Short mmCIF file of C-alpha atoms in Angstrom, two decimals:
data_model
loop_
_atom_site.label_atom_id
_atom_site.label_comp_id
_atom_site.label_asym_id
_atom_site.label_seq_id
_atom_site.Cartn_x
_atom_site.Cartn_y
_atom_site.Cartn_z
CA MET A 7 3.99 110.70 171.80
CA ALA A 8 4.23 114.10 173.50
CA LEU A 9 1.29 116.48 173.58
CA LEU A 10 1.11 120.25 173.64
CA LEU A 11 -2.18 121.88 174.52
CA LEU A 12 -2.95 124.60 172.00
CA ASP A 13 -6.43 125.75 172.92
CA GLY A 14 -9.68 124.72 174.50
CA CYS A 15 -12.15 127.38 173.51
CA LYS A 16 -15.09 127.55 171.15
CA LEU A 17 -13.94 128.45 167.64
CA LYS A 18 -16.00 130.44 165.19
CA ASN A 19 -14.78 128.37 162.26
CA PRO A 20 -13.90 124.83 163.33
CA THR A 21 -12.28 123.97 159.98
CA GLU A 22 -9.99 126.98 159.85
CA GLY A 23 -6.33 126.02 159.50
CA PHE A 24 -6.98 122.47 158.32
CA ALA A 25 -4.31 121.24 155.94
CA ILE A 26 -3.61 117.64 154.89
CA SER A 27 -5.84 115.21 156.73
CA ILE A 28 -4.28 111.89 157.75
CA LYS A 29 -7.41 109.79 157.68
CA ALA A 30 -7.66 106.65 159.77
CA ASP A 31 -9.43 104.90 156.92
CA ALA A 32 -7.15 101.88 156.66
CA VAL A 33 -8.74 100.15 159.63
CA THR A 34 -11.98 100.35 161.58
CA ALA A 35 -12.39 101.94 164.98
CA PRO A 36 -10.72 99.54 167.43
CA SER A 37 -12.56 96.89 169.37
CA GLU A 38 -11.39 96.13 172.88
CA LEU A 39 -10.74 92.89 174.72
CA LEU A 40 -10.51 93.95 178.36
CA VAL A 41 -7.98 91.83 180.25
CA ARG A 42 -8.56 91.66 183.99
CA ASP A 43 -7.37 89.81 187.06
CA ALA A 44 -9.96 87.17 187.95
CA LYS A 45 -9.76 87.95 191.66
CA THR A 46 -9.56 91.75 191.72
CA GLY A 47 -11.48 92.55 188.52
CA SER A 48 -8.81 95.16 187.69
CA PRO A 49 -6.20 95.30 184.94
CA LEU A 50 -3.13 93.17 185.64
CA ALA A 51 -1.12 95.05 188.27
CA GLY A 52 2.25 93.78 187.06
CA LEU A 53 1.83 95.01 183.48
CA THR A 54 3.28 98.52 183.54
CA SER A 55 4.11 98.51 179.82
CA ALA A 56 2.66 96.96 176.69
CA SER A 57 2.76 93.15 176.72
CA PRO A 58 2.59 91.39 173.32
CA VAL A 59 -0.15 88.88 172.51
CA THR A 60 -0.60 86.60 169.52
CA ILE A 61 -3.63 85.61 167.48
CA SER A 62 -4.48 82.62 165.31
CA GLY A 63 -7.39 81.21 163.37
CA PRO A 64 -8.98 81.71 159.95
CA GLY A 65 -9.79 85.37 160.63
CA ALA A 66 -6.33 86.33 161.90
CA PRO A 67 -5.10 87.72 158.52
CA TYR A 68 -7.87 90.36 158.66
CA VAL A 69 -7.00 91.59 162.17
CA TYR A 70 -4.70 94.56 162.79
CA SER A 71 -3.77 96.95 165.55
CA SER A 72 -5.52 100.33 165.48
CA GLY A 73 -2.27 101.62 163.96
CA ALA A 74 -2.70 99.24 160.98
CA THR A 75 0.15 96.92 162.05
CA LYS A 76 0.07 93.22 162.91
CA ALA A 77 1.57 93.78 166.38
CA LEU A 78 -1.07 93.42 169.13
CA SER A 79 -0.49 93.92 172.84
CA ILE A 80 -2.15 94.43 176.21
CA PHE A 81 -1.94 98.14 176.97
CA GLN A 82 -3.52 99.65 180.08
CA GLY A 83 -5.89 96.77 180.57
CA ALA A 84 -7.01 95.92 177.04
CA VAL A 85 -6.05 94.43 173.69
CA SER A 86 -7.21 96.80 170.95
CA PHE A 87 -7.75 95.40 167.47
CA SER A 88 -9.28 96.51 164.20
CA LEU A 89 -10.30 95.12 160.84
CA ARG A 90 -9.22 96.41 157.48
CA LYS A 91 -11.97 98.65 156.15
CA GLY A 92 -13.94 96.87 153.48
CA THR A 93 -13.33 93.45 155.04
CA PRO A 94 -16.27 91.23 154.03
CA VAL A 95 -17.87 90.33 157.35
CA SER A 96 -21.45 89.53 158.33
CA ALA A 97 -23.46 87.24 160.59
CA SER A 98 -23.33 84.62 157.83
CA ASN A 99 -19.64 85.31 157.13
CA PRO A 100 -18.07 86.03 160.54
CA ILE A 101 -14.42 86.76 161.24
CA LYS A 102 -13.22 84.21 163.81
CA PHE A 103 -9.86 84.23 165.56
CA THR A 104 -8.31 83.43 168.94
CA VAL A 105 -6.32 85.79 171.14
CA HIS A 106 -3.53 83.99 173.01
CA ILE A 107 -2.41 85.68 176.22
CA ASN A 108 0.58 84.33 178.12
CA VAL A 109 2.17 86.75 180.60
CA ASN A 110 4.47 86.07 183.53
CA GLY A 111 2.74 85.31 186.80
CA TYR A 112 -0.59 84.21 185.29
CA LEU A 113 -2.11 81.10 183.79
CA PRO A 114 -2.27 81.39 179.99
CA ILE A 115 -5.61 81.88 178.30
CA ASP A 116 -6.90 81.42 174.75
CA TYR A 117 -9.92 83.64 174.10
CA PRO A 118 -12.03 83.18 170.93
CA ILE A 119 -13.43 86.25 169.17
CA GLU A 120 -16.20 86.32 166.56
CA LEU A 121 -16.93 89.51 164.62
CA THR A 122 -20.10 89.80 162.56
CA SER A 123 -19.75 93.42 161.40
CA LEU A 124 -17.20 96.23 161.06
CA GLU A 125 -18.57 97.93 164.18
CA PRO A 126 -16.33 97.75 167.26
CA ILE A 127 -17.15 95.32 170.04
CA LEU A 128 -16.30 95.16 173.73
CA ALA A 129 -15.26 91.79 175.16
CA GLU A 130 -13.76 90.79 178.48
CA THR A 131 -11.48 88.02 179.70
CA TYR A 132 -9.85 87.22 183.02
CA LEU A 133 -6.46 85.83 183.98
CA VAL A 134 -5.61 83.83 187.10
CA SER A 135 -2.66 84.97 189.19
CA LEU A 136 -0.37 82.10 190.13
CA THR A 137 0.14 83.54 193.61
CA ASP A 138 -3.24 85.11 194.38
CA LEU A 139 -5.99 82.69 193.37
CA PRO A 140 -9.66 83.67 193.14
CA ALA A 141 -12.38 82.22 195.33
CA ASN A 142 -13.27 78.55 194.70
CA ALA A 143 -9.78 77.78 193.44
CA ALA A 144 -6.77 76.01 194.96
CA LYS A 145 -3.30 74.87 193.95
CA SER A 146 -1.02 71.93 194.72
CA VAL A 147 2.64 71.43 193.83
CA LYS A 148 4.20 67.95 194.03
CA THR A 149 7.48 66.39 192.94
CA ILE A 150 7.25 63.00 191.21
CA GLY A 151 10.34 60.85 190.63
CA THR A 152 10.99 59.12 187.32
CA GLY A 153 13.78 56.80 186.22
CA THR A 154 16.00 57.05 183.17
CA ASP A 155 13.20 55.47 181.13
CA GLY A 156 10.71 58.17 182.19
CA LYS A 157 8.69 55.75 184.31
CA THR A 158 7.49 56.79 187.74
CA THR A 159 9.39 55.03 190.49
CA ASP A 160 6.52 54.91 193.02
CA THR A 161 2.75 55.07 193.25
CA SER A 162 1.79 58.64 194.14
CA SER A 163 -1.15 60.98 194.29
CA ILE A 164 -1.86 64.69 194.14
CA PHE A 165 -4.53 65.74 196.61
CA ILE A 166 -6.25 69.11 197.00
CA PRO A 167 -8.54 69.00 200.04
CA SER A 168 -11.87 70.74 200.43
CA SER A 169 -11.96 74.07 202.23
CA SER A 170 -14.47 76.68 203.32
CA SER A 171 -13.94 78.59 200.08
CA LYS A 172 -13.77 75.46 197.88
CA PRO A 173 -15.95 72.64 199.24
CA GLU A 174 -14.93 70.12 196.56
CA ALA A 175 -11.77 68.00 196.85
CA LEU A 176 -9.59 66.65 194.04
CA LYS A 177 -7.42 63.54 193.92
CA ILE A 178 -5.18 62.48 191.03
CA SER A 179 -3.64 59.02 191.32
CA ILE A 180 -0.47 58.04 189.42
CA ASP A 181 0.52 54.39 189.24
CA ALA A 182 4.11 53.27 189.61
CA GLY A 183 5.64 52.56 186.23
CA THR A 184 3.65 55.25 184.41
CA LYS A 185 5.87 56.58 181.60
CA MET A 186 5.90 60.36 181.18
CA LEU A 187 6.49 61.60 177.64
CA ASP A 188 7.08 65.00 176.06
CA GLU A 189 5.38 66.30 172.91
CA GLN A 190 7.84 64.38 170.71
CA GLY A 191 7.15 61.13 172.58
CA GLN A 192 10.50 61.18 174.39
CA PRO A 193 10.69 60.24 178.10
CA VAL A 194 10.84 63.01 180.68
CA VAL A 195 13.32 61.92 183.35
CA GLY A 196 14.34 63.15 186.78
CA SER A 197 12.32 65.01 189.40
CA VAL A 198 9.10 66.08 187.70
CA GLU A 199 7.37 69.08 189.26
CA ALA A 200 3.58 68.88 188.93
CA ASN A 201 1.52 72.07 189.27
CA VAL A 202 -2.21 71.46 189.61
CA PHE A 203 -4.88 74.16 189.82
CA GLN A 204 -8.44 73.17 190.71
CA PHE A 205 -11.51 75.33 190.09
CA ASN A 206 -15.21 74.85 190.69
CA SER A 207 -18.15 76.93 189.54
CA GLY A 208 -19.24 78.19 192.94
CA SER A 209 -18.33 81.87 192.53
CA GLN A 210 -18.18 84.63 189.96
CA GLU A 211 -14.42 84.83 190.47
CA ALA A 212 -13.99 81.15 189.64
CA LEU A 213 -16.26 81.31 186.60
CA LYS A 214 -14.27 84.29 185.34
CA SER A 215 -11.20 82.05 185.58
CA PHE A 216 -12.44 79.67 182.91
CA PRO A 217 -9.63 79.47 180.32
CA THR A 218 -11.79 80.24 177.27
CA SER A 219 -15.32 81.44 176.68
CA PHE A 220 -18.18 79.09 177.56
CA ARG A 221 -19.17 79.03 173.90
CA PHE A 222 -17.85 75.74 172.54
CA GLU A 223 -17.58 75.67 168.76
CA ASP A 224 -15.65 73.61 166.21
CA LEU A 225 -15.84 70.70 168.64
CA LYS A 226 -14.34 67.28 168.04
CA ASP A 227 -14.57 64.02 169.93
CA ALA A 228 -11.60 61.97 171.12
CA ASN A 229 -11.40 60.28 167.69
CA GLY A 230 -11.21 63.59 165.82
CA ASN A 231 -14.79 63.54 164.54
CA SER A 232 -16.69 66.85 164.43
CA ILE A 233 -19.60 67.13 166.86
CA PRO A 234 -22.20 69.88 167.43
CA GLY A 235 -21.18 72.83 169.59
CA GLY A 236 -23.14 74.54 172.31
CA GLY A 237 -22.81 76.30 175.62
CA PHE A 238 -20.78 74.68 178.38
CA GLU A 239 -22.03 74.80 181.97
CA PRO A 240 -19.07 73.66 184.08
CA ALA A 241 -19.11 71.76 187.35
CA GLY A 242 -15.34 72.02 187.76
CA TRP A 243 -12.03 71.96 185.92
CA VAL A 244 -8.32 71.40 186.53
CA ASP A 245 -5.23 72.90 184.91
CA ILE A 246 -2.25 70.49 185.07
CA THR A 247 1.36 71.04 184.01
CA MET A 248 4.42 68.83 184.68
CA ASN A 249 8.02 69.78 183.95
CA ALA A 250 11.53 68.45 184.53
CA GLY A 251 14.90 69.62 183.21
CA GLY A 252 13.35 72.13 180.84
CA LYS A 253 11.05 69.53 179.28
CA SER A 254 7.26 69.45 179.63
CA VAL A 255 5.20 66.32 180.06
CA LYS A 256 2.53 65.97 177.39
CA THR A 257 1.28 62.35 177.44
CA PHE A 258 1.47 59.11 179.41
CA ASP A 259 1.62 55.47 178.39
CA LYS A 260 -1.29 54.82 180.74
CA PRO A 261 -3.80 57.33 182.06
CA LEU A 262 -3.82 59.11 185.38
CA ASN A 263 -6.96 58.57 187.44
CA ALA A 264 -8.66 61.78 188.68
CA ASN A 265 -11.60 62.06 191.06
CA LEU A 266 -13.30 65.48 190.95
CA GLU A 267 -15.92 66.15 193.58
CA ILE A 268 -19.16 67.88 192.51
CA ASN A 269 -21.05 70.31 194.70
CA LYS A 270 -24.15 68.46 195.91
CA ASP A 271 -26.20 71.67 195.61
CA GLN A 272 -25.26 72.35 191.97
CA ILE A 273 -28.15 72.18 189.52
CA ASN A 274 -28.00 69.79 186.60
CA PRO A 275 -29.17 72.00 183.71
CA LYS A 276 -30.59 69.00 181.85
CA THR A 277 -32.87 67.92 184.69
CA ASN A 278 -33.29 71.29 186.49
CA ALA A 279 -32.65 69.37 189.71
CA LYS A 280 -29.57 68.90 191.87
CA PHE A 281 -26.89 66.52 190.62
CA LYS A 282 -27.27 63.00 191.98
CA ALA A 283 -25.58 59.64 191.67
CA GLY A 284 -26.27 58.10 188.26
CA ASP A 285 -26.37 61.43 186.38
CA GLU A 286 -24.09 61.65 183.37
CA ILE A 287 -21.62 64.50 182.98
CA ASP A 288 -19.51 65.46 179.95
CA VAL A 289 -15.70 65.37 180.05
CA PHE A 290 -13.71 67.86 177.96
CA SER A 291 -10.06 68.75 177.50
CA LYS A 292 -8.26 71.70 175.93
CA SER A 293 -4.56 72.05 175.14
CA VAL A 294 -2.67 75.27 175.80
CA GLY A 295 -2.49 77.50 172.74
CA VAL A 296 -5.84 76.51 171.22
CA SER A 297 -9.37 77.64 172.03
CA ASN A 298 -11.16 74.52 170.80
CA TRP A 299 -12.19 71.80 173.22
CA VAL A 300 -12.26 68.03 172.71
CA LYS A 301 -15.04 65.91 174.14
CA GLU A 302 -13.16 63.05 175.77
CA GLY A 303 -16.26 61.17 176.83
CA VAL A 304 -18.96 60.97 179.48
CA ALA A 305 -18.55 60.13 183.17
CA THR A 306 -21.21 58.85 185.55
CA VAL A 307 -21.65 60.76 188.80
CA ILE A 308 -21.13 58.46 191.79
CA LEU A 309 -21.61 58.81 195.53
CA ASN A 310 -18.38 58.13 197.38
CA SER A 311 -19.36 55.98 200.35
CA SER A 312 -16.27 57.03 202.31
CA THR A 313 -16.74 60.80 202.03
CA GLY A 314 -20.48 60.98 201.36
CA ASN A 315 -19.73 63.35 198.45
CA LEU A 316 -20.62 63.23 194.76
CA GLU A 317 -17.73 62.84 192.37
CA ALA A 318 -16.83 62.07 188.78
CA ASN A 319 -13.92 59.85 187.78
CA ILE A 320 -11.98 60.78 184.64
CA GLN A 321 -8.99 59.22 182.91
CA ILE A 322 -6.32 61.81 182.06
CA THR A 323 -4.37 60.68 179.01
CA HIS A 324 -2.55 63.94 178.26
CA LEU A 325 -1.82 67.21 180.03
CA SER A 326 -4.01 70.18 179.36
CA VAL A 327 -7.07 71.69 180.98
CA TRP A 328 -9.69 69.09 181.85
CA GLY A 329 -13.26 70.06 182.66
CA ILE A 330 -16.49 68.36 183.67
CA GLY A 331 -19.93 69.81 183.06
CA LEU A 332 -22.75 69.70 180.56
CA LEU A 333 -22.76 70.88 176.98
CA MET A 334 -26.15 72.44 176.34
CA PRO A 335 -27.34 72.57 172.72
CA LYS A 336 -27.64 75.85 170.91
CA CYS A 337 -31.02 77.37 170.41
CA GLY A 338 -31.95 77.24 166.74
CA THR A 339 -33.20 80.84 166.78
CA PRO A 340 -30.85 83.31 168.47
CA LEU A 341 -31.75 85.40 171.47
CA SER A 342 -31.57 89.13 170.68
CA PHE A 343 -31.46 92.20 172.89
CA SER A 344 -32.48 95.66 171.73
CA TRP A 345 -31.07 98.81 173.30
CA LEU A 346 -31.55 102.39 172.15
CA LEU A 347 -29.19 105.28 172.83
CA ASN A 348 -29.26 108.93 171.89
CA LYS A 349 -27.18 109.55 168.79
CA GLY A 350 -23.56 110.25 169.53
CA TYR A 351 -23.61 108.95 173.07
CA GLY A 352 -21.03 106.40 173.97
CA SER A 353 -21.50 102.81 174.89
CA SER A 354 -24.06 101.73 177.41
CA ASN A 355 -22.46 98.70 178.99
CA GLY A 356 -24.44 96.62 181.40
CA THR A 357 -23.91 93.12 182.67
CA ILE A 358 -26.81 90.87 181.74
CA ILE A 359 -27.65 88.08 184.15
CA ILE A 360 -29.75 85.17 182.89
CA ARG A 361 -31.26 83.36 185.88
CA HIS A 362 -33.50 80.31 186.00
CA SER A 363 -36.80 81.54 187.44
CA LYS A 364 -37.35 78.32 189.44
CA THR A 365 -33.92 77.28 190.69
CA PHE A 366 -32.45 80.81 190.60
CA GLU A 367 -29.28 79.36 189.16
CA ASP A 368 -27.44 81.68 186.76
CA VAL A 369 -26.84 80.61 183.17
CA VAL A 370 -23.31 80.86 181.83
CA ILE A 371 -24.32 83.66 179.46
CA ARG A 372 -24.21 86.02 182.44
CA ALA A 373 -21.12 87.96 181.29
CA SER A 374 -22.63 89.40 178.10
CA TYR A 375 -22.33 93.10 177.34
CA VAL A 376 -24.78 95.38 175.67
CA GLU A 377 -23.09 98.09 173.66
CA SER A 378 -24.72 100.62 171.38
CA ARG A 379 -23.33 103.70 169.72
CA ASP A 380 -25.94 105.15 167.42
CA GLY A 381 -29.36 106.29 168.55
CA ALA A 382 -30.54 106.69 164.97
CA GLY A 383 -31.92 103.17 165.18
CA VAL A 384 -32.26 100.16 167.43
CA LYS A 385 -29.08 98.14 167.83
CA THR A 386 -29.17 94.48 168.75
CA VAL A 387 -26.70 92.20 170.45
CA VAL A 388 -27.21 88.56 169.52
CA THR A 389 -25.90 85.89 171.83
CA SER A 390 -24.33 82.78 170.36
CA PHE A 391 -25.83 80.42 172.91
CA VAL A 392 -28.96 80.25 175.01
CA PRO A 393 -30.57 77.21 176.61
CA VAL A 394 -32.93 75.41 174.26
CA ALA A 395 -35.15 74.29 177.15
CA ASP A 396 -38.68 75.63 177.58
CA ALA A 397 -38.01 76.71 181.17
CA GLU A 398 -38.64 80.32 182.15
CA TYR A 399 -35.69 82.61 182.79
CA LEU A 400 -35.19 86.06 184.25
CA VAL A 401 -33.11 88.65 182.39
CA ILE A 402 -31.63 90.99 184.98
CA LEU A 403 -29.76 94.23 184.32
CA GLY A 404 -27.34 95.75 186.77
CA GLY A 405 -28.06 93.02 189.29
CA THR A 406 -31.50 94.33 190.26
CA PHE A 407 -33.82 95.30 187.39
CA ILE A 408 -35.78 92.42 185.88
CA ALA A 409 -36.06 93.30 182.20
CA TYR A 410 -37.73 90.09 181.05
CA LYS A 411 -39.27 86.86 182.31
CA GLY A 412 -39.99 83.96 179.97
CA LYS A 413 -38.40 81.59 177.48
CA LEU A 414 -35.09 82.56 175.91
CA CYS A 415 -35.01 80.62 172.67
CA GLY A 416 -35.91 82.93 169.79
CA SER A 417 -36.89 85.85 172.04
CA LEU A 418 -36.31 89.53 171.28
CA ILE A 419 -35.87 91.29 174.62
CA ASP A 420 -36.23 95.05 174.71
CA LEU A 421 -33.89 96.40 177.37
CA GLY A 422 -35.29 99.91 177.04
CA SER A 423 -33.47 103.10 176.16
CA VAL A 424 -31.29 105.73 177.73
CA PRO A 425 -33.58 108.61 178.74
CA SER A 426 -33.29 111.63 176.50
CA SER A 427 -31.29 114.43 178.09
CA PRO A 428 -29.68 117.70 176.99
CA SER A 429 -26.27 117.11 175.45
CA ILE A 430 -23.20 119.02 174.38
CA THR A 431 -21.01 118.38 171.34
CA ASN A 432 -17.26 118.94 171.40
CA ASN A 433 -15.16 119.20 168.27
CA ILE A 434 -12.02 117.05 168.58
CA PHE A 435 -8.88 118.08 166.67
CA LEU A 436 -5.67 116.04 166.64
CA LYS A 437 -3.10 118.21 164.86
CA CYS A 438 0.52 117.55 163.98
CA THR A 439 3.42 119.96 164.22
CA ASN A 440 3.81 119.79 160.43
CA GLY A 441 0.32 121.26 159.97
CA SER A 442 -1.46 118.07 159.01
CA SER A 443 -4.24 116.51 161.06
CA VAL A 444 -5.37 113.10 162.23
CA LEU A 445 -8.98 112.17 161.61
CA LEU A 446 -10.25 109.34 163.78
CA PRO A 447 -12.88 106.97 162.33
CA ASN A 448 -16.50 106.85 163.47
CA ASP A 449 -17.12 104.98 166.73
CA TYR A 450 -13.59 105.60 168.03
CA LYS A 451 -13.78 105.78 171.82
CA VAL A 452 -13.03 108.97 173.73
CA TYR A 453 -12.94 108.71 177.53
CA TYR A 454 -13.54 111.51 180.03
CA VAL A 455 -13.46 111.97 183.81
CA ASN A 456 -13.73 114.73 186.40
CA GLU A 457 -10.15 115.90 186.98
CA ASN A 458 -10.54 116.02 190.77
CA ASP A 459 -11.81 112.43 190.75
CA TYR A 460 -8.86 111.39 188.60
CA GLN A 461 -6.24 113.03 190.79
CA SER A 462 -7.70 111.77 194.08
CA THR A 463 -8.68 108.16 193.23
CA ILE A 464 -6.19 105.30 193.39
CA ASN A 465 -6.97 101.78 192.19
CA PRO A 466 -5.84 99.62 195.15
CA ALA A 467 -5.13 96.66 192.85
CA THR A 468 -2.74 98.53 190.54
CA LYS A 469 -1.60 101.29 192.95
CA ARG A 470 -2.16 103.78 190.13
CA LYS A 471 -4.58 106.60 189.43
CA ILE A 472 -7.71 105.25 187.83
CA ASP A 473 -7.30 104.41 184.16
CA PRO A 474 -10.11 104.66 181.59
CA ARG A 475 -10.44 100.85 181.54
CA ASP A 476 -10.47 100.38 185.32
CA PRO A 477 -13.63 99.23 187.12
CA ILE A 478 -15.49 101.70 189.32
CA ILE A 479 -13.33 102.63 192.32
CA ASN A 480 -15.10 104.19 195.31
CA GLY A 481 -17.88 105.37 193.03
CA LYS A 482 -15.43 107.13 190.68
CA ASP A 483 -14.80 106.08 187.12
CA TRP A 484 -14.25 107.23 183.57
CA LYS A 485 -17.10 107.46 181.09
CA ASP A 486 -16.80 107.09 177.36
CA CYS A 487 -18.39 108.44 174.23
CA ALA A 488 -17.91 107.74 170.54
CA ILE A 489 -16.46 109.78 167.71
CA GLN A 490 -19.02 110.88 165.15
CA ASN A 491 -17.69 112.50 161.98
CA VAL A 492 -19.52 115.55 160.67
CA THR A 493 -18.92 117.65 157.55
CA ILE A 494 -18.69 121.43 157.82
CA ASP A 495 -17.87 123.60 154.83
CA GLY A 496 -16.97 120.49 152.89
CA LYS A 497 -14.46 119.29 155.49
CA THR A 498 -14.91 116.36 157.85
CA ILE A 499 -14.13 116.78 161.53
CA ASN A 500 -14.39 114.58 164.62
CA THR A 501 -17.06 115.30 167.22
CA ILE A 502 -18.18 113.72 170.47
CA THR A 503 -21.59 114.10 172.07
CA LEU A 504 -22.12 113.57 175.79
CA PRO A 505 -24.84 114.32 178.33
CA LYS A 506 -24.69 117.89 179.56
CA SER A 507 -25.28 116.56 183.06
CA ASP A 508 -21.82 114.97 182.97
CA MET A 509 -20.21 118.43 182.87
CA VAL A 510 -20.38 120.44 186.12
CA VAL A 511 -19.75 124.16 186.13
CA GLY A 512 -16.58 124.96 188.07
CA GLN A 513 -14.94 121.58 187.41
CA LYS A 514 -12.12 120.62 185.06
CA TYR A 515 -12.33 117.47 182.93
CA ARG A 516 -9.76 115.12 181.46
CA PHE A 517 -10.37 113.67 177.99
CA SER A 518 -8.38 110.69 176.75
CA VAL A 519 -7.90 108.57 173.63
CA TYR A 520 -5.81 105.46 173.09
CA TYR A 521 -3.79 106.15 169.97
CA ASN A 522 -1.56 103.94 167.87
CA ASP A 523 0.74 105.70 165.42
CA GLY A 524 1.82 102.44 163.81
CA LYS A 525 4.89 102.13 166.05
CA LYS A 526 3.47 102.05 169.55
CA GLU A 527 0.25 102.50 171.46
CA SER A 528 -0.14 105.37 173.89
CA ARG A 529 -2.79 107.12 175.91
CA GLU A 530 -3.15 110.79 175.07
CA ASP A 531 -4.84 113.08 177.59
CA TYR A 532 -6.24 116.57 177.32
CA VAL A 533 -7.27 118.52 180.42
CA THR A 534 -9.56 121.51 180.01
CA PRO A 535 -7.34 124.54 180.72
CA ALA A 536 -9.96 126.15 182.93
CA PRO A 537 -13.02 124.94 184.82
CA ILE A 538 -16.20 124.49 182.80
CA VAL A 539 -18.25 127.67 182.68
CA GLN A 540 -21.94 128.07 182.02
CA GLU A 541 -21.22 129.77 178.70
CA VAL A 542 -19.69 126.54 177.35
CA LEU A 543 -22.78 124.55 178.33
CA ASP A 544 -25.06 127.22 176.87
CA ALA A 545 -23.03 127.24 173.65
CA GLY A 546 -23.48 123.49 173.34
CA GLY A 547 -19.83 122.47 173.62
CA GLN A 548 -16.27 123.51 172.97
CA ASP A 549 -13.30 122.64 170.79
CA VAL A 550 -10.57 120.35 172.03
CA ILE A 551 -7.37 121.03 170.09
CA ILE A 552 -4.33 118.84 170.70
CA ILE A 553 -0.95 119.06 169.06
CA LEU A 554 0.78 115.73 168.44
CA ALA A 555 4.56 115.92 168.60
CA GLU A 556 4.77 112.59 166.71
CA CYS A 557 2.45 111.72 163.84
CA PRO A 558 2.02 108.84 161.40
CA LEU A 559 3.30 111.00 158.53
#
């Protein structure tokens, strides 16, 4: 979609020249699932064009691209998705679906989404590079011989030793005569290549590598019976694949024996003390392509007399992701956060850290986002899982500010408000060459950045100029605000409101929207034609008029 800048000045009549309005009323303003590299925290460097993703689940029929199509993709670091306007959705009637991401060079991931309103959300998931693993992770590749009947010809083992960055070792033992079978139950013969990735929970990078969210719902046991969900606090997990001659191993006629070491300093969330021999730990598995986990059983933590380390022994009956940890029950009354923004301001995103006030261990909920778009009233973000225990926790914002200390279950935590400050309002016009116009829905994101910062800042992970969805690079980043529709002279127009302090006299600014015309997604930029002058700030804003060379109609 090519753009032609028409004007950037303050108009006397902002609705003058409006013809047919192409309203984006088929779908809601898009939500975003940010997709990042677990090690670098940046968008995937190898994705230079849109990469398709798939979705499944009961809510999938209601989910569309922002261009009202069923084709979703990762574009510049995010999967954007919308709901049909009028979709019946509420906290008691949520829309649930799973986003399946499988791109070359990364482990696949299945990320569950739950929507409880038509308002856009911001979520985040991380992928693990096959060649550049995050901290507290390691990989082993081993070739295992099988005969024409699919049975292993020798006893073998796959061993991943401990290291300074990953203190826990892993050993998987495979007996001679173990038959390897594909998904149809047919033997897999020849030289089987086993790829094993081991992760522990000792770093933020490793925790970001977890292949789903830590919210476990729609759980079943090994016999297929439904069991209560909760929040999973992992001690470690392994991702195992085996392939030969284009066929993938799925099951075995007898289980593999795996010994996963457990960090002796890790806190058992049920006892609030360090893990010790005799503690019980849950064992879960998850197959590729689904987000739901299966509770395979419970293992007893033992002390290995040879190594002096704690470990859990699990029996691997099929290939998937296997994890050990503890499933903590849901709190019966949800934890809520309140956050107040000035009307029209964009999102206020801050990482929330939940930390045990005695052990100082972080709770898995740590990656939550607070996002608010309308200062007309208090917005709340409700978490799906908090510990049910009576222990005291600290709620920390931005890594330093303690916003709350106390019990979590059923609490309403006021995270404060953005201080009131003078603002400016820009009118946003997306016009087509045929004279019609595009009207974006409320809450549609508009990004902006100082043009000098944009031109001079390179993301070292992607080797590109900073994108709107990049993390902060050398103190430079994009900010965002939200479309608010207003009616003037009986006509509705798009506006954005942003703090006046974000605009510096003498500087140019770049504004950007991600736009989907129903055929493809693109990023459309507008650069102010001249540096900001005091008159614009005194006038309270300016018009941004963009001509779209390609339009939906």
